[in-house]
Coordinates of C-alpha atoms in Angstrom, one line a residue:
X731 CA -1.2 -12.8 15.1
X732 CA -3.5 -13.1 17.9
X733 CA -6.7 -12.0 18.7
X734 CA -6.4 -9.5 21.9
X735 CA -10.1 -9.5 23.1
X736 CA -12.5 -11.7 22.8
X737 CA -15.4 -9.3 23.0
X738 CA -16.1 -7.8 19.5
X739 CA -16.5 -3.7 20.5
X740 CA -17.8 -2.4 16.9
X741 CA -19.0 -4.1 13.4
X742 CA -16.5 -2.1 10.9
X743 CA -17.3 -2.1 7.2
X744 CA -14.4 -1.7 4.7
X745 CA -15.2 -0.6 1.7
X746 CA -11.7 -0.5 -0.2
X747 CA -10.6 0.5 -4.2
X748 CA -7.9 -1.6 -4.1
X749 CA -7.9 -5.2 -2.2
X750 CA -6.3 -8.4 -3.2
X751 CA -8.4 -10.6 -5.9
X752 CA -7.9 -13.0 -8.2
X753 CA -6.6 -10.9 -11.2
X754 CA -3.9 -9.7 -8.2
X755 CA -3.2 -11.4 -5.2
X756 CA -1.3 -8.1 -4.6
X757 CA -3.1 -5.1 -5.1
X758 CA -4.0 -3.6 -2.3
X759 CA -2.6 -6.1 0.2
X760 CA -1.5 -3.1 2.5
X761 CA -5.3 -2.3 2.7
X762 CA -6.2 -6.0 3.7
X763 CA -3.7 -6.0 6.5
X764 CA -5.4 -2.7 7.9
X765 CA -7.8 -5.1 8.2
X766 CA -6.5 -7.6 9.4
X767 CA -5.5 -5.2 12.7
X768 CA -8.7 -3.8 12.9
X769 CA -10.1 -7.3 13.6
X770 CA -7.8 -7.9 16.8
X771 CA -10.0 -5.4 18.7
X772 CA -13.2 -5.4 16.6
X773 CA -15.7 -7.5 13.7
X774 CA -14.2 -6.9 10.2
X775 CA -17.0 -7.0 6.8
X776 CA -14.9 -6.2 3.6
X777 CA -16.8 -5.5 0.9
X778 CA -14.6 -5.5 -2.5
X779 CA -16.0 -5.0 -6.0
X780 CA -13.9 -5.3 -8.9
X781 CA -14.3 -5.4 -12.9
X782 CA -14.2 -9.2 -14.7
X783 CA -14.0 -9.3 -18.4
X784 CA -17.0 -9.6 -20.8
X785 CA -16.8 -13.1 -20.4
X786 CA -17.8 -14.0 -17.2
X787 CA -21.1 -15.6 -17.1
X788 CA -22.7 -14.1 -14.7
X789 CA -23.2 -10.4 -14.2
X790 CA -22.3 -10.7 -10.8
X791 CA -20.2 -13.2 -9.6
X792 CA -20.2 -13.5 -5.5
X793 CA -17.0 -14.7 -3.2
X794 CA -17.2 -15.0 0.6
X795 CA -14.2 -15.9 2.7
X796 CA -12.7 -15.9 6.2
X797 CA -9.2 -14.8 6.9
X798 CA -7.3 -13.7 10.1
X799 CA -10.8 -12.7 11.5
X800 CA -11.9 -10.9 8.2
X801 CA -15.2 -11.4 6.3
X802 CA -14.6 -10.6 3.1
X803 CA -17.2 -10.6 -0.1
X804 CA -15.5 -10.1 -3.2
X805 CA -17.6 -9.5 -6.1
X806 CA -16.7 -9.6 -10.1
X807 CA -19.0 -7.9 -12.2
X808 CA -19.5 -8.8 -15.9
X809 CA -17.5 -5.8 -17.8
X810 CA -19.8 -4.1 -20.5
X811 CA -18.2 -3.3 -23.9
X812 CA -21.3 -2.2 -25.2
X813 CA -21.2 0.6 -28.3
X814 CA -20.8 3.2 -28.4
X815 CA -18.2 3.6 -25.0
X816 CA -20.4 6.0 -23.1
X817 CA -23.4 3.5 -22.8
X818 CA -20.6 1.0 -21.4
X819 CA -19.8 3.5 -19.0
X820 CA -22.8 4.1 -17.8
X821 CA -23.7 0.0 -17.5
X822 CA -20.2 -0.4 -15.7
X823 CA -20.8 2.2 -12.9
X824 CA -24.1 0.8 -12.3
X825 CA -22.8 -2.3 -11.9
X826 CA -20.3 -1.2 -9.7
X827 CA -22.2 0.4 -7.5
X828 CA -25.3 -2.1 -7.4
X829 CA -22.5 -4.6 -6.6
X830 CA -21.4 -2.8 -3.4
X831 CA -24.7 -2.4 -2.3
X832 CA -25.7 -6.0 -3.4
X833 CA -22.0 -6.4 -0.8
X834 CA -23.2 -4.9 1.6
X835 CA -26.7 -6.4 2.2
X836 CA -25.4 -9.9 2.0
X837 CA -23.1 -8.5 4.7
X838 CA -25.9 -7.4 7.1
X839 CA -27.5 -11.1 6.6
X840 CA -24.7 -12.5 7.6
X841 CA -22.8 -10.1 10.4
X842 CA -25.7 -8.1 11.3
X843 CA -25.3 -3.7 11.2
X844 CA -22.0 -2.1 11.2
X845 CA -21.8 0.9 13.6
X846 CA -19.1 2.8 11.0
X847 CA -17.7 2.5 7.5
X848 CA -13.8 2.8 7.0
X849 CA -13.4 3.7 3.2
X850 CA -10.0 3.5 1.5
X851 CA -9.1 5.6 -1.7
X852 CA -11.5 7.8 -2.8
X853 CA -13.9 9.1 -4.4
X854 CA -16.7 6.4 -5.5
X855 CA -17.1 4.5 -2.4
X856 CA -16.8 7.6 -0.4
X857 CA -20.0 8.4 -1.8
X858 CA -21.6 5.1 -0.9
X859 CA -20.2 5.9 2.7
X860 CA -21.4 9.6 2.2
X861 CA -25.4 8.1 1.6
X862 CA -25.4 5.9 4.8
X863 CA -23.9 9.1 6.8
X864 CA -26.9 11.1 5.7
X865 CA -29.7 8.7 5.8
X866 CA -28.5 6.3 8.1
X867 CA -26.6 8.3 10.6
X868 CA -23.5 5.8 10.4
X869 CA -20.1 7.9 10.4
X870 CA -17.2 7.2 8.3
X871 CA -13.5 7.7 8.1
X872 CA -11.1 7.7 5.1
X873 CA -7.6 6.3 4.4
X874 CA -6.1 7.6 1.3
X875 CA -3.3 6.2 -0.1
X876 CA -3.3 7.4 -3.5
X877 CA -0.5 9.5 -5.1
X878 CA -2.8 11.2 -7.7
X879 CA -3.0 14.3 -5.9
X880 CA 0.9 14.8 -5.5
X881 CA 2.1 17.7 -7.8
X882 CA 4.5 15.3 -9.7
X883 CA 2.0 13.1 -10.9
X884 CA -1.1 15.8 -11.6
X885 CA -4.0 13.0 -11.5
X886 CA -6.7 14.3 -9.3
X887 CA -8.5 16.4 -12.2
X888 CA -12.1 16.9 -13.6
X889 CA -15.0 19.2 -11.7
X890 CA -17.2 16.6 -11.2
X891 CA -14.6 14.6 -9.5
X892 CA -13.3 17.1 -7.3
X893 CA -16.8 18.7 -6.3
X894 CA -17.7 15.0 -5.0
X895 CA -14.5 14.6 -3.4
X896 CA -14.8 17.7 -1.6
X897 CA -18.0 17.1 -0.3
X898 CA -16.9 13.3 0.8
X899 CA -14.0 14.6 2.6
X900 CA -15.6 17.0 4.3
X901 CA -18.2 14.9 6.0
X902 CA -15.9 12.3 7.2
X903 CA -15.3 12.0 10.7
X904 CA -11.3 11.6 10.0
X905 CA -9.0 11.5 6.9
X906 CA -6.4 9.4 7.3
X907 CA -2.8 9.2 5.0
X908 CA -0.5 7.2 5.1
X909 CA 2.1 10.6 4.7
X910 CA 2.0 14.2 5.9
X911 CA 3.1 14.5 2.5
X912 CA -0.2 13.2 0.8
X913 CA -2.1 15.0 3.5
X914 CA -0.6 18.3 2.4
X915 CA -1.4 17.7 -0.7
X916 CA -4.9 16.7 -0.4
X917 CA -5.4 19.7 1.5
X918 CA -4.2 21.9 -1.3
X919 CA -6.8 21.0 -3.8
X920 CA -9.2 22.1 -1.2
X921 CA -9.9 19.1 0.6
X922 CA -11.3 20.3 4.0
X923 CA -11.6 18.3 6.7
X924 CA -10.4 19.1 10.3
X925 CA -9.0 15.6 11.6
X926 CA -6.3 14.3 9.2
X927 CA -4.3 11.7 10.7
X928 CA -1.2 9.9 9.5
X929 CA -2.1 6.0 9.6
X930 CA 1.2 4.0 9.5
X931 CA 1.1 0.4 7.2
X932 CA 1.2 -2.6 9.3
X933 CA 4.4 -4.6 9.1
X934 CA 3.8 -8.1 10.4
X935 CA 7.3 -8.2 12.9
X936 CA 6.5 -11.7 13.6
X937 CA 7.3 -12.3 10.3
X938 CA 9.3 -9.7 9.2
X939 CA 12.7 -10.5 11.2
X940 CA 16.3 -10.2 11.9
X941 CA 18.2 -13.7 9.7
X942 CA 21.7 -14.1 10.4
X943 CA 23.8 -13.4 7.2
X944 CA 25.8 -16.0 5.5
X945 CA 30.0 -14.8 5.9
X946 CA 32.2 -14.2 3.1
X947 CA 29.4 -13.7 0.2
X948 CA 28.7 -10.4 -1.6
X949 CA 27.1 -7.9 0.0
X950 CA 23.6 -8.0 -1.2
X951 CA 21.7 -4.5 -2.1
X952 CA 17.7 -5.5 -2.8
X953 CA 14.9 -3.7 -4.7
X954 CA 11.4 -4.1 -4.1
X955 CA 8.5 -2.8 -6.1
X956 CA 5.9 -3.5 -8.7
X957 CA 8.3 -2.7 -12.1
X958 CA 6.2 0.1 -13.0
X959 CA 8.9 2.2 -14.3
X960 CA 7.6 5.2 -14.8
X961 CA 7.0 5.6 -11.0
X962 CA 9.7 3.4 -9.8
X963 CA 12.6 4.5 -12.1
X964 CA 14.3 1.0 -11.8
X965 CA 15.9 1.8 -15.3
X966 CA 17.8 4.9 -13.7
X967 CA 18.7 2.7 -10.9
X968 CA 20.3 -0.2 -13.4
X969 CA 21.8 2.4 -14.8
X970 CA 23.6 3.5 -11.8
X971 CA 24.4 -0.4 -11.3
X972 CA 26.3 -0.3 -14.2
X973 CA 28.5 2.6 -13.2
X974 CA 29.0 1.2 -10.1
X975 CA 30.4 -2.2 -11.5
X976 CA 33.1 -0.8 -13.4
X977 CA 35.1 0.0 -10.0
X978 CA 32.7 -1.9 -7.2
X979 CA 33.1 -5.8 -7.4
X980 CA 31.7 -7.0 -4.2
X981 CA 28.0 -6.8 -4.9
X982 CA 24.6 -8.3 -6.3
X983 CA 20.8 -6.4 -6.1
X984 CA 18.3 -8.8 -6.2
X985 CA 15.0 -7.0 -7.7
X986 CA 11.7 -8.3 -6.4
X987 CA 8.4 -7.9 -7.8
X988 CA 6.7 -7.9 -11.5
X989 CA 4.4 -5.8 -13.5
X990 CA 3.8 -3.9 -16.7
X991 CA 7.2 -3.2 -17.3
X992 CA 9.0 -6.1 -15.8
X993 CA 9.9 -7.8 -19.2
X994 CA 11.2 -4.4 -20.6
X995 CA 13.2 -3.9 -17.7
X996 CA 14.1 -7.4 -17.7
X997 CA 15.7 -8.0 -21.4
X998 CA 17.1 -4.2 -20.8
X999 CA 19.5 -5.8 -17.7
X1000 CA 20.8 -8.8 -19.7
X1001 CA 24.0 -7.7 -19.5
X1002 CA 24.1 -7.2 -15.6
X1003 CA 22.3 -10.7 -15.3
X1004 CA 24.9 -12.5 -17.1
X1005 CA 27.6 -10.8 -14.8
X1006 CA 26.2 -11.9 -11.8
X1007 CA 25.3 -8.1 -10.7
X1008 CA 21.2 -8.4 -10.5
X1009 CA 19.2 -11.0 -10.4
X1010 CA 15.4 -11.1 -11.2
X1011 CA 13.2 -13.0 -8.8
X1012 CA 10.0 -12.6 -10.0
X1013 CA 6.7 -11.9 -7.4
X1014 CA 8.0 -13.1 -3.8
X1015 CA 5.4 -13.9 -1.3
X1016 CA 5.0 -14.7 2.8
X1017 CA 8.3 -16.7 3.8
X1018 CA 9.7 -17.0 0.0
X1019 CA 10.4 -12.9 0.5
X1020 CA 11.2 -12.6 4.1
X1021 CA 13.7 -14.8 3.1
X1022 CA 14.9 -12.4 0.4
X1023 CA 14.8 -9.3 2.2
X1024 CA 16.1 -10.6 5.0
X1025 CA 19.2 -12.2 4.0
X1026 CA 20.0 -8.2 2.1
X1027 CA 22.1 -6.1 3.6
X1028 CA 20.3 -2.8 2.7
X1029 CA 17.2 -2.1 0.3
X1030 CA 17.2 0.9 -2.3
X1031 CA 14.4 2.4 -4.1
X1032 CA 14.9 5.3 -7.0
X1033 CA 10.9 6.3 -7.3
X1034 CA 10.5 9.0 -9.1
X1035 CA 7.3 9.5 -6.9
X1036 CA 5.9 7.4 -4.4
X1037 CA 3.5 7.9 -1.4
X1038 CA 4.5 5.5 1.5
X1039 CA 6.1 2.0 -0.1
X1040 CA 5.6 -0.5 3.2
X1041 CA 8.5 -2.3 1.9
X1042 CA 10.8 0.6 3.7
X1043 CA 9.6 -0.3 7.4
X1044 CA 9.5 -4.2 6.4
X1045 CA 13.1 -3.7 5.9
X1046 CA 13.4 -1.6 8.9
X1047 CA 11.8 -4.8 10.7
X1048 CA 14.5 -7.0 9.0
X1049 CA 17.3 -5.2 10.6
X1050 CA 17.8 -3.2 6.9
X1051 CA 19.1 0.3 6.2
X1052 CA 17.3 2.3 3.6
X1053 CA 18.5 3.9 0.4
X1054 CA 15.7 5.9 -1.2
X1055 CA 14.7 9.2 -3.2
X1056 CA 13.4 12.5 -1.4
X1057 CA 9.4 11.8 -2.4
X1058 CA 6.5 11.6 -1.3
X1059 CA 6.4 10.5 2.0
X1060 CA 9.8 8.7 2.2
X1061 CA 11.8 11.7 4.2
X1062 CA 9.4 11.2 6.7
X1063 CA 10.9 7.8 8.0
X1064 CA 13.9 7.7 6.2
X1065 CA 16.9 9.7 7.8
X1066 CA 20.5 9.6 8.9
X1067 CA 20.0 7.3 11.5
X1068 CA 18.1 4.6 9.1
X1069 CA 19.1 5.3 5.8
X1070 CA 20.6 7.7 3.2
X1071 CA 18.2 9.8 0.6
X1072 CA 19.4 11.3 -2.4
X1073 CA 17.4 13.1 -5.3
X1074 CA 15.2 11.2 -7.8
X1075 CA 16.5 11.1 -11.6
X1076 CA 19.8 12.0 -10.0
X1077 CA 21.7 8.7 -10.7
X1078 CA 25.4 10.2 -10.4
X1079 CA 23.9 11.0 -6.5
X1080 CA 22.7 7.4 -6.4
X1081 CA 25.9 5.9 -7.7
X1082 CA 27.6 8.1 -5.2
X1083 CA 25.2 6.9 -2.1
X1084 CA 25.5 3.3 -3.1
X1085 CA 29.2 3.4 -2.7
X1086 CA 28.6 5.1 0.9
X1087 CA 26.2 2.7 1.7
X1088 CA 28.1 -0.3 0.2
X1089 CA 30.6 1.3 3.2
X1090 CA 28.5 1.9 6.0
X1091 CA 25.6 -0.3 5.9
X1092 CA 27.6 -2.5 9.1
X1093 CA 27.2 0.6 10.7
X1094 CA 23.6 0.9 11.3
X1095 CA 22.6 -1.3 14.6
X1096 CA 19.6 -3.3 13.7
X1097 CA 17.9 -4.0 16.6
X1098 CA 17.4 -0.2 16.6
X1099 CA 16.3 -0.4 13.4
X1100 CA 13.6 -3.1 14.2
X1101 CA 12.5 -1.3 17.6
X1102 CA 11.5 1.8 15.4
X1103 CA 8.9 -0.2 13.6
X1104 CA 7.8 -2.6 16.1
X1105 CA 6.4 0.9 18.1
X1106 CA 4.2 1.7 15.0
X1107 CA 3.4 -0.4 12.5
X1108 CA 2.8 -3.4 14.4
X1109 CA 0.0 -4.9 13.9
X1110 CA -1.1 -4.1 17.5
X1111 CA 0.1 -0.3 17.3
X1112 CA -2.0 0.1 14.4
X1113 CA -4.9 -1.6 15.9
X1114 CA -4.9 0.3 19.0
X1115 CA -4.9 3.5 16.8
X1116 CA -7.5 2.9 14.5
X1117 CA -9.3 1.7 17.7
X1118 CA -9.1 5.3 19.0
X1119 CA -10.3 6.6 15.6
X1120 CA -13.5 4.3 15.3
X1121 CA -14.7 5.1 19.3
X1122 CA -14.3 8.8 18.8
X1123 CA -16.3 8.4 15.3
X1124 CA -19.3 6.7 16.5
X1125 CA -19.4 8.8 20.0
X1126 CA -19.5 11.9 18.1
X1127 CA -22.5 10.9 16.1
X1128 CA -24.8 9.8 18.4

């Protein structure tokens, strides 16, 4: 990844809800490689707060680093457990938000003024982006990539939320998604704002590439995700392994990724260990994954909601076919010419598509596949985009 101008056109502040930190190296990374495109055409200042435990010594612990042509400040802020709860609360969202503006100064010493703030998932840093708007005159746009306002999983509630959220939507300059689907539904809870734009993930494709396969091995099926179950429904899709193996001997899905449930799910899949039919890798990172996923033959995901999981054009960039669910924002890119989709909870479907795909995946051309992603989720597609977006922000305000 290269820089593509030397001259620096705008000073963009992130102000993200989810980034990578040291509780999670994951969490958020799709947010941190927005960044990381934003800074081949422009200066980058992340500013990241997150909650430490009540042990930390400090109340506000400070981390500044330089990556890929980001500046990011991390800060931890002591957790209060205070009684009774409501006072903690109370302490806690003061910290959080003294942090971000404790972030943000250190940020102007160091990188000077930002001419726009780019705020992903909403709604308490929309606010902070809300008050420079309105005193400051700085404009800000919003990526949302939060599933909490899809019908399925009913999570954007409360009046005091909502009121705020409106109110942050509506004076942002654009609201980005990473779906029509999310955007749809965002707009159904009466968020108002008349530039929503779909933002596509960035997929590294220098890194994310087409391996030659080893001959006469299984034909391996992988599953990506962070073994939360009760989105990701990898029990339902074990379950369908099982079927499958009765009549279907010339397989193995290896399943990438831990979390909350990944033990559960683990000791639950003994039996389909010992047979040799999956096999649990644990997290996968950088080369250690590419690796993985690109030595698979196809990928399949059984979410029982999802907004846009990145690890569908990552595989698209590997040369990979697609088996996933019709949710969220999934039928967007997923299609007869990529992939196969079949309903979620509907494992006798899966079963059924697995055995098509165990088939067919030969069929799909990957170079084809590949070319589709490299168009829009390349780190340079999406930096050109959100180019567009930031020049267009900061014209209109002045």
């Amino acid at each position: 990844m290269t820089n593509s101008s030397e001259k620096k056109k705008l000073h963009i502040l992130f102000l993200p809800r989810w980034y990578p930190n040291r509780y999670d190296p994951m969490f958020g990374l799709f947010v941190q490689r927005h960044a990381e495109a934003v800074a081949l055409r422009n200066q980058v200042s992340v500013v990241y707060v997150n909650e430490a435990n009540s042990t930390q010594e400090k109340v506000f612990e400070i981390n500044q680093t330089e990556e890929q042509g980001v500046f990011n400040t991390t800060i931890y802020y002591r957790k209060s457990v205070l009684k009774p709860v409501f006072l903690s609360k109370i302490i806690n969202g003061y910290r959080f938000y003294k942090a971000n503006f404790k972030g943000i100064g250190l940020i102007k010493e160091k990188s000077g003024e930002f001419q726009l703030i780019h705020v992903h998932i909403l709604t308490r840093l929309g606010l902070i982006a809300l008050w420079f708007k309105l005193a400051k005159s700085i404009p800000f746009i919003i990526t949302e990539h939060w599933s909490r306002y899809l019908p399925l999983t009913n999570g954007f509630k409360g009046y005091c939320r909502k009121t705020l959220t409106k109110i942050v939507v509506k004076n942002a300059s654009f609201v980005t998604t990473v779906t029509n689907n999310l955007a749809e539904a965002m707009k159904r809870h009466g968020l108002v704002n008349q530039a929503y734009v779909v933002l596509p993930n960035v997929v590294d494709v220098n890194l994310f590439t087409i391996q030659t396969h080893e001959v006469n091995r299984s034909i391996k099926i992988v599953h990506i995700s962070c073994f939360e179950d009760r989105s990701k429904n990898i029990t339902g899709l074990l379950h369908s392994f099982r079927k499958l193996s009765i009549d279907r001997h010339d397989f193995e899905c290896v399943l990438i990724g831990e979390g909350m449930d990944f033990e559960e799910i683990r000791k639950s899949a003994i039996d389909l260990e010992s047979a040799g039919i999956v096999r649990f890798t644990g997290l996968l990172q950088n080369k250690e994954l590419v690796d993985e996923l690109a030595s698979s033959d196809f990928l399949v995901l059984f979410s029982n909601y999802e907004s846009m999981p990145v690890v569908i054009p990552e595989a698209f960039a590997c040369g990979l076919p697609v088996l996933a669910t019709r949710v969220g924002g999934i039928p967007e890119i997923v299609n007869n010419g990529n992939g196969l989709l079949v309903d979620s909870k509907n494992e006798n479907q899966l079963t059924d598509a697995l055995i098509t795909m165990l088939d067919s995946y030969k069929n799909y051309d990957p170079e084809k596949l590949r070319e589709s992603v490299k168009s829009t989720n390349s780190y340079e597609a999406v930096s050109e985009f959100l180019d567009g977006l930031y020049q267009k922000s900061v014209r209109r305000s002045r």
